[in-house]
Amino acid sequence: MATKRNSGYIEKFRKKASDAIDDGIKKASVAIDDGIKKADDILDEAVEFGAMAAGQAKKTGSELHSKAKKEKDNLKKRGAKKINEGITAAKNATSNTEQDLATLEKLGKLRKAGVITEKEFQAKKKKILARI
């Protein structure tokens, strides 16, 4: 019975982690889109200054496009990094939870065998459950 409950808890945790990752991906996508929009706005403003010499306008537009591309690339890299950090954290949390549950089972067996006392078991159990 306890295993089913623990398994359900792990699945809920995995679902929350998956939802958090999906949310992170959505936020990264929005940030990238915002960066591109900002870059497009800057380019639009550059076009409005049509009185500039043709060479200067071309140079400015090229620089702005380059900056926009760099900003887009930086946003993508930062977004991918955050997503990977989230995935790693979720994997580590799941792995640690499974290890903690296995440790808890072993402690229960030690208590039943009389190797540790009920008080020792409860203290260890409290620490493990606090981490989960």
Short mmCIF file of N, CA, C and O in Angstrom, two decimals:
data_model
loop_
_atom_site.label_atom_id
_atom_site.label_comp_id
_atom_site.label_asym_id
_atom_site.label_seq_id
_atom_site.Cartn_x
_atom_site.Cartn_y
_atom_site.Cartn_z
N MET A 1 0.82 -1.20 0.00
CA MET A 1 0.00 0.00 0.00
C MET A 1 0.86 1.26 0.00
O MET A 1 0.59 2.19 -0.72
N ALA A 2 1.88 1.26 0.84
CA ALA A 2 2.75 2.44 0.94
C ALA A 2 3.46 2.68 -0.38
O ALA A 2 3.68 3.81 -0.77
N THR A 3 3.81 1.60 -1.09
CA THR A 3 4.51 1.75 -2.36
C THR A 3 3.61 2.42 -3.39
O THR A 3 4.07 3.25 -4.16
N LYS A 4 2.32 2.05 -3.41
CA LYS A 4 1.40 2.69 -4.35
C LYS A 4 1.28 4.18 -4.06
O LYS A 4 1.26 4.99 -4.96
N ARG A 5 1.19 4.53 -2.77
CA ARG A 5 1.10 5.95 -2.41
C ARG A 5 2.38 6.68 -2.80
O ARG A 5 2.33 7.76 -3.35
N ASN A 6 3.50 6.06 -2.50
CA ASN A 6 4.78 6.68 -2.84
C ASN A 6 4.93 6.80 -4.35
O ASN A 6 5.41 7.80 -4.85
N SER A 7 4.51 5.77 -5.06
CA SER A 7 4.57 5.79 -6.51
C SER A 7 3.69 6.91 -7.05
O SER A 7 4.08 7.62 -7.97
N GLY A 8 2.50 7.06 -6.45
CA GLY A 8 1.61 8.14 -6.87
C GLY A 8 2.23 9.50 -6.61
O GLY A 8 2.12 10.41 -7.41
N TYR A 9 2.90 9.59 -5.48
CA TYR A 9 3.57 10.86 -5.14
C TYR A 9 4.68 11.16 -6.15
O TYR A 9 4.82 12.28 -6.61
N ILE A 10 5.43 10.13 -6.50
CA ILE A 10 6.51 10.32 -7.48
C ILE A 10 5.93 10.74 -8.81
O ILE A 10 6.45 11.64 -9.47
N GLU A 11 4.85 10.12 -9.22
CA GLU A 11 4.23 10.49 -10.49
C GLU A 11 3.71 11.93 -10.46
O GLU A 11 3.86 12.67 -11.43
N LYS A 12 3.12 12.32 -9.31
CA LYS A 12 2.66 13.71 -9.18
C LYS A 12 3.86 14.65 -9.28
O LYS A 12 3.80 15.69 -9.93
N PHE A 13 4.95 14.28 -8.63
CA PHE A 13 6.15 15.12 -8.67
C PHE A 13 6.70 15.21 -10.09
O PHE A 13 7.06 16.28 -10.57
N ARG A 14 6.73 14.06 -10.77
CA ARG A 14 7.21 14.06 -12.16
C ARG A 14 6.31 14.93 -13.04
O ARG A 14 6.79 15.65 -13.90
N LYS A 15 5.01 14.87 -12.80
CA LYS A 15 4.07 15.69 -13.59
C LYS A 15 4.33 17.17 -13.34
O LYS A 15 4.37 17.96 -14.27
N LYS A 16 4.53 17.51 -12.04
CA LYS A 16 4.82 18.92 -11.71
C LYS A 16 6.12 19.36 -12.38
O LYS A 16 6.20 20.46 -12.92
N ALA A 17 7.12 18.49 -12.36
CA ALA A 17 8.40 18.83 -12.99
C ALA A 17 8.22 19.00 -14.49
O ALA A 17 8.73 19.95 -15.08
N SER A 18 7.45 18.11 -15.10
CA SER A 18 7.19 18.20 -16.53
C SER A 18 6.44 19.49 -16.86
O SER A 18 6.76 20.19 -17.82
N ASP A 19 5.45 19.82 -16.03
CA ASP A 19 4.70 21.07 -16.24
C ASP A 19 5.61 22.28 -16.09
O ASP A 19 5.52 23.26 -16.86
N ALA A 20 6.53 22.22 -15.13
CA ALA A 20 7.46 23.34 -14.92
C ALA A 20 8.38 23.49 -16.13
O ALA A 20 8.67 24.60 -16.57
N ILE A 21 8.82 22.37 -16.68
CA ILE A 21 9.68 22.40 -17.86
C ILE A 21 8.90 22.98 -19.03
O ILE A 21 9.40 23.83 -19.76
N ASP A 22 7.66 22.51 -19.22
CA ASP A 22 6.82 23.04 -20.30
C ASP A 22 6.62 24.54 -20.13
O ASP A 22 6.68 25.30 -21.11
N ASP A 23 6.39 24.97 -18.91
CA ASP A 23 6.22 26.40 -18.63
C ASP A 23 7.50 27.16 -18.98
O ASP A 23 7.45 28.24 -19.56
N GLY A 24 8.63 26.59 -18.62
CA GLY A 24 9.92 27.22 -18.93
C GLY A 24 10.12 27.35 -20.43
O GLY A 24 10.62 28.37 -20.92
N ILE A 25 9.75 26.32 -21.18
CA ILE A 25 9.87 26.36 -22.64
C ILE A 25 8.97 27.45 -23.20
O ILE A 25 9.40 28.23 -24.07
N LYS A 26 7.75 27.55 -22.69
CA LYS A 26 6.83 28.58 -23.16
C LYS A 26 7.38 29.97 -22.87
O LYS A 26 7.35 30.86 -23.71
N LYS A 27 7.91 30.14 -21.66
CA LYS A 27 8.46 31.45 -21.29
C LYS A 27 9.67 31.79 -22.14
O LYS A 27 9.84 32.95 -22.54
N ALA A 28 10.50 30.80 -22.42
CA ALA A 28 11.67 31.04 -23.27
C ALA A 28 11.23 31.44 -24.67
O ALA A 28 11.79 32.36 -25.28
N SER A 29 10.20 30.77 -25.18
CA SER A 29 9.69 31.09 -26.51
C SER A 29 9.14 32.51 -26.54
O SER A 29 9.39 33.26 -27.50
N VAL A 30 8.40 32.89 -25.51
CA VAL A 30 7.87 34.25 -25.43
C VAL A 30 9.01 35.27 -25.37
O VAL A 30 8.98 36.31 -26.03
N ALA A 31 10.04 34.96 -24.59
CA ALA A 31 11.18 35.86 -24.47
C ALA A 31 11.88 36.02 -25.83
O ALA A 31 12.27 37.13 -26.21
N ILE A 32 12.03 34.94 -26.55
CA ILE A 32 12.65 35.00 -27.88
C ILE A 32 11.80 35.85 -28.81
O ILE A 32 12.31 36.72 -29.52
N ASP A 33 10.49 35.60 -28.79
CA ASP A 33 9.58 36.38 -29.64
C ASP A 33 9.64 37.87 -29.28
O ASP A 33 9.63 38.73 -30.17
N ASP A 34 9.70 38.17 -27.98
CA ASP A 34 9.81 39.57 -27.55
C ASP A 34 11.11 40.19 -28.05
O ASP A 34 11.13 41.35 -28.49
N GLY A 35 12.19 39.44 -27.96
CA GLY A 35 13.48 39.93 -28.44
C GLY A 35 13.44 40.22 -29.93
O GLY A 35 13.95 41.25 -30.39
N ILE A 36 12.84 39.34 -30.67
CA ILE A 36 12.72 39.53 -32.12
C ILE A 36 11.84 40.75 -32.41
O ILE A 36 12.15 41.56 -33.28
N LYS A 37 10.74 40.88 -31.66
CA LYS A 37 9.85 42.03 -31.86
C LYS A 37 10.59 43.33 -31.56
O LYS A 37 10.48 44.30 -32.32
N LYS A 38 11.35 43.33 -30.46
CA LYS A 38 12.13 44.53 -30.13
C LYS A 38 13.12 44.85 -31.25
O LYS A 38 13.28 46.02 -31.63
N ALA A 39 13.77 43.83 -31.76
CA ALA A 39 14.72 44.04 -32.85
C ALA A 39 14.00 44.57 -34.09
O ALA A 39 14.51 45.48 -34.77
N ASP A 40 12.84 44.01 -34.38
CA ASP A 40 12.06 44.48 -35.54
C ASP A 40 11.64 45.94 -35.35
O ASP A 40 11.66 46.74 -36.30
N ASP A 41 11.24 46.31 -34.11
CA ASP A 41 10.86 47.70 -33.84
C ASP A 41 12.05 48.64 -34.07
O ASP A 41 11.89 49.73 -34.63
N ILE A 42 13.22 48.19 -33.63
CA ILE A 42 14.42 49.02 -33.84
C ILE A 42 14.69 49.19 -35.33
O ILE A 42 14.99 50.30 -35.79
N LEU A 43 14.55 48.12 -36.08
CA LEU A 43 14.76 48.21 -37.53
C LEU A 43 13.72 49.13 -38.18
O LEU A 43 14.04 49.91 -39.08
N ASP A 44 12.47 49.05 -37.70
CA ASP A 44 11.41 49.93 -38.23
C ASP A 44 11.74 51.40 -37.98
O ASP A 44 11.53 52.26 -38.85
N GLU A 45 12.25 51.68 -36.78
CA GLU A 45 12.63 53.06 -36.48
C GLU A 45 13.76 53.53 -37.39
O GLU A 45 13.78 54.69 -37.83
N ALA A 46 14.68 52.63 -37.68
CA ALA A 46 15.79 52.99 -38.56
C ALA A 46 15.29 53.37 -39.96
O ALA A 46 15.80 54.32 -40.58
N VAL A 47 14.27 52.65 -40.42
CA VAL A 47 13.71 52.93 -41.75
C VAL A 47 13.05 54.31 -41.77
O VAL A 47 13.12 55.03 -42.79
N GLU A 48 12.44 54.74 -40.66
CA GLU A 48 11.78 56.04 -40.60
C GLU A 48 12.76 57.20 -40.79
O GLU A 48 12.37 58.31 -41.15
N PHE A 49 13.97 56.96 -40.51
CA PHE A 49 14.97 58.01 -40.71
C PHE A 49 15.53 57.96 -42.13
O PHE A 49 16.74 57.97 -42.37
N GLY A 50 14.63 57.94 -43.08
CA GLY A 50 14.98 57.84 -44.50
C GLY A 50 15.79 59.01 -45.02
O GLY A 50 16.39 58.91 -46.10
N ALA A 51 15.84 60.12 -44.27
CA ALA A 51 16.59 61.28 -44.70
C ALA A 51 18.10 61.04 -44.62
O ALA A 51 18.89 61.80 -45.18
N MET A 52 18.47 59.98 -43.91
CA MET A 52 19.89 59.67 -43.80
C MET A 52 20.44 59.34 -45.17
O MET A 52 19.72 58.89 -46.06
N ALA A 53 21.68 59.48 -45.30
CA ALA A 53 22.34 59.10 -46.56
C ALA A 53 22.14 57.60 -46.74
O ALA A 53 22.07 56.84 -45.78
N ALA A 54 22.02 57.18 -47.97
CA ALA A 54 21.73 55.78 -48.28
C ALA A 54 22.79 54.86 -47.67
O ALA A 54 22.45 53.81 -47.10
N GLY A 55 24.01 55.23 -47.73
CA GLY A 55 25.09 54.40 -47.19
C GLY A 55 24.99 54.27 -45.68
O GLY A 55 25.18 53.18 -45.12
N GLN A 56 24.70 55.41 -45.01
CA GLN A 56 24.59 55.40 -43.55
C GLN A 56 23.39 54.58 -43.12
O GLN A 56 23.47 53.82 -42.15
N ALA A 57 22.26 54.72 -43.80
CA ALA A 57 21.06 53.96 -43.46
C ALA A 57 21.30 52.46 -43.62
O ALA A 57 20.88 51.65 -42.78
N LYS A 58 22.00 52.08 -44.68
CA LYS A 58 22.30 50.67 -44.91
C LYS A 58 23.21 50.13 -43.81
O LYS A 58 22.98 49.05 -43.28
N LYS A 59 24.22 50.94 -43.47
CA LYS A 59 25.15 50.53 -42.41
C LYS A 59 24.42 50.37 -41.07
O LYS A 59 24.60 49.37 -40.36
N THR A 60 23.58 51.33 -40.74
CA THR A 60 22.84 51.28 -39.48
C THR A 60 21.90 50.07 -39.44
O THR A 60 21.84 49.35 -38.43
N GLY A 61 21.18 49.86 -40.53
CA GLY A 61 20.27 48.72 -40.60
C GLY A 61 21.01 47.40 -40.44
O GLY A 61 20.55 46.49 -39.73
N SER A 62 22.16 47.30 -41.06
CA SER A 62 22.96 46.08 -40.97
C SER A 62 23.43 45.85 -39.54
O SER A 62 23.38 44.72 -39.03
N GLU A 63 23.86 46.92 -38.89
CA GLU A 63 24.31 46.80 -37.50
C GLU A 63 23.15 46.38 -36.59
O GLU A 63 23.32 45.52 -35.71
N LEU A 64 22.00 46.99 -36.81
CA LEU A 64 20.83 46.65 -35.99
C LEU A 64 20.40 45.20 -36.21
O LEU A 64 20.04 44.50 -35.25
N HIS A 65 20.45 44.79 -37.46
CA HIS A 65 20.08 43.41 -37.75
C HIS A 65 21.06 42.44 -37.08
O HIS A 65 20.64 41.41 -36.51
N SER A 66 22.32 42.79 -37.12
CA SER A 66 23.34 41.96 -36.47
C SER A 66 23.10 41.90 -34.96
O SER A 66 23.19 40.82 -34.35
N LYS A 67 22.81 43.05 -34.36
CA LYS A 67 22.52 43.08 -32.93
C LYS A 67 21.27 42.25 -32.60
O LYS A 67 21.24 41.54 -31.60
N ALA A 68 20.26 42.37 -33.45
CA ALA A 68 19.03 41.62 -33.22
C ALA A 68 19.30 40.12 -33.32
O ALA A 68 18.79 39.34 -32.51
N LYS A 69 20.10 39.74 -34.27
CA LYS A 69 20.45 38.32 -34.43
C LYS A 69 21.23 37.84 -33.21
O LYS A 69 20.96 36.74 -32.68
N LYS A 70 22.17 38.65 -32.74
CA LYS A 70 22.94 38.28 -31.55
C LYS A 70 22.02 38.17 -30.33
O LYS A 70 22.16 37.25 -29.53
N GLU A 71 21.10 39.12 -30.20
CA GLU A 71 20.17 39.09 -29.07
C GLU A 71 19.30 37.83 -29.14
O GLU A 71 19.09 37.15 -28.14
N LYS A 72 18.82 37.54 -30.32
CA LYS A 72 18.00 36.34 -30.51
C LYS A 72 18.80 35.09 -30.14
O LYS A 72 18.32 34.22 -29.42
N ASP A 73 20.04 35.01 -30.64
CA ASP A 73 20.89 33.86 -30.34
C ASP A 73 21.16 33.75 -28.83
O ASP A 73 21.13 32.65 -28.27
N ASN A 74 21.43 34.89 -28.19
CA ASN A 74 21.67 34.89 -26.75
C ASN A 74 20.43 34.44 -25.97
O ASN A 74 20.54 33.67 -25.01
N LEU A 75 19.27 34.92 -26.39
CA LEU A 75 18.02 34.51 -25.73
C LEU A 75 17.78 33.01 -25.90
O LEU A 75 17.36 32.34 -24.96
N LYS A 76 18.06 32.50 -27.08
CA LYS A 76 17.89 31.07 -27.31
C LYS A 76 18.83 30.27 -26.42
O LYS A 76 18.43 29.28 -25.81
N LYS A 77 20.09 30.71 -26.34
CA LYS A 77 21.07 30.00 -25.52
C LYS A 77 20.67 30.03 -24.05
O LYS A 77 20.73 29.02 -23.36
N ARG A 78 20.26 31.23 -23.57
CA ARG A 78 19.85 31.34 -22.17
C ARG A 78 18.61 30.51 -21.89
O ARG A 78 18.50 29.86 -20.85
N GLY A 79 17.66 30.53 -22.83
CA GLY A 79 16.45 29.73 -22.66
C GLY A 79 16.76 28.24 -22.63
O GLY A 79 16.25 27.51 -21.78
N ALA A 80 17.62 27.80 -23.55
CA ALA A 80 18.00 26.38 -23.58
C ALA A 80 18.73 26.00 -22.30
O ALA A 80 18.50 24.91 -21.74
N LYS A 81 19.59 26.89 -21.82
CA LYS A 81 20.33 26.62 -20.58
C LYS A 81 19.36 26.46 -19.40
O LYS A 81 19.48 25.53 -18.60
N LYS A 82 18.38 27.38 -19.29
CA LYS A 82 17.40 27.31 -18.21
C LYS A 82 16.57 26.03 -18.31
O LYS A 82 16.28 25.39 -17.29
N ILE A 83 16.20 25.67 -19.51
CA ILE A 83 15.41 24.46 -19.71
C ILE A 83 16.23 23.24 -19.28
O ILE A 83 15.74 22.37 -18.57
N ASN A 84 17.51 23.19 -19.70
CA ASN A 84 18.37 22.08 -19.32
C ASN A 84 18.58 22.03 -17.81
O ASN A 84 18.63 20.95 -17.22
N GLU A 85 18.70 23.19 -17.18
CA GLU A 85 18.83 23.22 -15.72
C GLU A 85 17.57 22.66 -15.06
O GLU A 85 17.66 21.92 -14.08
N GLY A 86 16.42 23.02 -15.60
CA GLY A 86 15.16 22.50 -15.07
C GLY A 86 15.04 21.00 -15.23
O GLY A 86 14.61 20.29 -14.33
N ILE A 87 15.46 20.51 -16.40
CA ILE A 87 15.41 19.07 -16.65
C ILE A 87 16.35 18.34 -15.69
O ILE A 87 15.99 17.33 -15.08
N THR A 88 17.56 18.89 -15.54
CA THR A 88 18.53 18.28 -14.63
C THR A 88 18.01 18.28 -13.20
O THR A 88 18.11 17.27 -12.49
N ALA A 89 17.43 19.39 -12.78
CA ALA A 89 16.89 19.48 -11.43
C ALA A 89 15.76 18.47 -11.23
O ALA A 89 15.68 17.81 -10.19
N ALA A 90 14.91 18.34 -12.24
CA ALA A 90 13.80 17.38 -12.14
C ALA A 90 14.32 15.95 -12.07
O ALA A 90 13.83 15.15 -11.26
N LYS A 91 15.32 15.64 -12.89
CA LYS A 91 15.90 14.30 -12.87
C LYS A 91 16.55 14.02 -11.51
O LYS A 91 16.39 12.94 -10.95
N ASN A 92 17.31 15.00 -11.02
CA ASN A 92 17.97 14.82 -9.72
C ASN A 92 16.96 14.66 -8.61
O ASN A 92 17.13 13.82 -7.72
N ALA A 93 15.91 15.44 -8.64
CA ALA A 93 14.89 15.36 -7.59
C ALA A 93 14.21 14.01 -7.62
O ALA A 93 13.97 13.40 -6.58
N THR A 94 13.90 13.52 -8.81
CA THR A 94 13.25 12.22 -8.94
C THR A 94 14.18 11.12 -8.46
O THR A 94 13.78 10.24 -7.71
N SER A 95 15.44 11.20 -8.88
CA SER A 95 16.43 10.21 -8.48
C SER A 95 16.62 10.21 -6.97
O SER A 95 16.64 9.16 -6.33
N ASN A 96 16.75 11.40 -6.39
CA ASN A 96 16.92 11.52 -4.95
C ASN A 96 15.70 11.00 -4.21
O ASN A 96 15.84 10.36 -3.17
N THR A 97 14.53 11.26 -4.71
CA THR A 97 13.30 10.80 -4.08
C THR A 97 13.26 9.27 -4.07
O THR A 97 12.93 8.66 -3.05
N GLU A 98 13.63 8.67 -5.19
CA GLU A 98 13.63 7.21 -5.25
C GLU A 98 14.66 6.63 -4.28
O GLU A 98 14.39 5.64 -3.60
N GLN A 99 15.82 7.26 -4.18
CA GLN A 99 16.84 6.80 -3.23
C GLN A 99 16.35 6.96 -1.80
O GLN A 99 16.56 6.07 -0.96
N ASP A 100 15.72 8.08 -1.52
CA ASP A 100 15.19 8.32 -0.17
C ASP A 100 14.14 7.28 0.20
O ASP A 100 14.11 6.79 1.34
N LEU A 101 13.29 6.95 -0.74
CA LEU A 101 12.25 5.95 -0.47
C LEU A 101 12.89 4.58 -0.22
O LEU A 101 12.44 3.84 0.67
N ALA A 102 13.92 4.24 -0.97
CA ALA A 102 14.61 2.96 -0.75
C ALA A 102 15.28 2.95 0.63
O ALA A 102 15.24 1.94 1.34
N THR A 103 15.87 4.08 1.01
CA THR A 103 16.49 4.19 2.33
C THR A 103 15.46 4.02 3.42
O THR A 103 15.69 3.35 4.43
N LEU A 104 14.31 4.62 3.23
CA LEU A 104 13.23 4.52 4.21
C LEU A 104 12.78 3.06 4.38
O LEU A 104 12.55 2.59 5.50
N GLU A 105 12.69 2.34 3.26
CA GLU A 105 12.32 0.92 3.33
C GLU A 105 13.37 0.14 4.12
O GLU A 105 13.04 -0.71 4.95
N LYS A 106 14.65 0.40 3.85
CA LYS A 106 15.72 -0.30 4.57
C LYS A 106 15.67 0.01 6.06
O LYS A 106 15.86 -0.89 6.88
N LEU A 107 15.42 1.27 6.39
CA LEU A 107 15.32 1.63 7.80
C LEU A 107 14.15 0.90 8.47
O LEU A 107 14.25 0.48 9.64
N GLY A 108 13.06 0.74 7.77
CA GLY A 108 11.92 0.01 8.30
C GLY A 108 12.29 -1.44 8.60
O GLY A 108 11.90 -1.99 9.63
N LYS A 109 13.05 -2.05 7.71
CA LYS A 109 13.49 -3.43 7.92
C LYS A 109 14.44 -3.51 9.12
O LYS A 109 14.35 -4.45 9.92
N LEU A 110 15.33 -2.52 9.23
CA LEU A 110 16.25 -2.50 10.37
C LEU A 110 15.48 -2.35 11.70
O LEU A 110 15.85 -2.97 12.70
N ARG A 111 14.43 -1.54 11.68
CA ARG A 111 13.61 -1.36 12.88
C ARG A 111 12.92 -2.66 13.25
O ARG A 111 12.93 -3.09 14.41
N LYS A 112 12.34 -3.32 12.24
CA LYS A 112 11.65 -4.58 12.49
C LYS A 112 12.61 -5.65 13.00
O LYS A 112 12.23 -6.49 13.82
N ALA A 113 13.84 -5.61 12.51
CA ALA A 113 14.85 -6.59 12.93
C ALA A 113 15.42 -6.24 14.31
O ALA A 113 16.19 -7.02 14.87
N GLY A 114 15.11 -5.08 14.82
CA GLY A 114 15.59 -4.67 16.13
C GLY A 114 16.99 -4.06 16.11
O GLY A 114 17.59 -3.84 17.15
N VAL A 115 17.50 -3.75 14.92
CA VAL A 115 18.82 -3.15 14.80
C VAL A 115 18.79 -1.69 15.25
O VAL A 115 19.74 -1.21 15.87
N ILE A 116 17.71 -1.01 14.93
CA ILE A 116 17.55 0.38 15.38
C ILE A 116 16.25 0.47 16.19
O ILE A 116 15.34 -0.34 16.01
N THR A 117 16.18 1.49 17.01
CA THR A 117 14.99 1.67 17.85
C THR A 117 13.91 2.42 17.07
O THR A 117 14.19 3.03 16.03
N GLU A 118 12.72 2.39 17.64
CA GLU A 118 11.61 3.15 17.04
C GLU A 118 11.94 4.63 17.00
O GLU A 118 11.66 5.32 16.01
N LYS A 119 12.57 5.12 18.06
CA LYS A 119 12.93 6.54 18.14
C LYS A 119 13.94 6.90 17.05
O LYS A 119 13.81 7.92 16.37
N GLU A 120 14.93 6.04 16.86
CA GLU A 120 15.94 6.28 15.81
C GLU A 120 15.27 6.24 14.43
O GLU A 120 15.56 7.08 13.56
N PHE A 121 14.39 5.28 14.25
CA PHE A 121 13.67 5.17 12.98
C PHE A 121 12.86 6.43 12.69
O PHE A 121 12.91 6.97 11.59
N GLN A 122 12.12 6.89 13.68
CA GLN A 122 11.29 8.08 13.49
C GLN A 122 12.13 9.31 13.16
O GLN A 122 11.74 10.14 12.33
N ALA A 123 13.28 9.44 13.82
CA ALA A 123 14.16 10.59 13.57
C ALA A 123 14.67 10.56 12.13
O ALA A 123 14.65 11.58 11.42
N LYS A 124 15.13 9.40 11.68
CA LYS A 124 15.62 9.27 10.30
C LYS A 124 14.49 9.47 9.29
O LYS A 124 14.66 10.13 8.27
N LYS A 125 13.34 8.90 9.60
CA LYS A 125 12.18 9.04 8.73
C LYS A 125 11.80 10.51 8.56
O LYS A 125 11.53 10.98 7.45
N LYS A 126 11.81 11.24 9.67
CA LYS A 126 11.48 12.67 9.62
C LYS A 126 12.45 13.43 8.72
O LYS A 126 12.03 14.25 7.90
N LYS A 127 13.75 13.14 8.81
CA LYS A 127 14.74 13.81 7.96
C LYS A 127 14.52 13.47 6.48
O LYS A 127 14.59 14.35 5.63
N ILE A 128 14.27 12.21 6.22
CA ILE A 128 14.08 11.79 4.82
C ILE A 128 12.83 12.41 4.23
O ILE A 128 12.84 12.95 3.12
N LEU A 129 11.74 12.38 4.96
CA LEU A 129 10.48 12.95 4.46
C LEU A 129 10.57 14.46 4.28
O LEU A 129 9.91 15.03 3.40
N ALA A 130 11.41 15.10 5.06
CA ALA A 130 11.58 16.55 4.91
C ALA A 130 12.26 16.88 3.58
O ALA A 130 12.05 17.95 3.01
N ARG A 131 13.09 15.97 3.09
CA ARG A 131 13.80 16.19 1.81
C ARG A 131 12.90 15.94 0.62
O ARG A 131 13.13 16.46 -0.46
N ILE A 132 11.90 15.09 0.79
CA ILE A 132 11.06 14.69 -0.36
C ILE A 132 10.12 15.80 -0.73
O ILE A 132 9.55 16.47 0.00
#
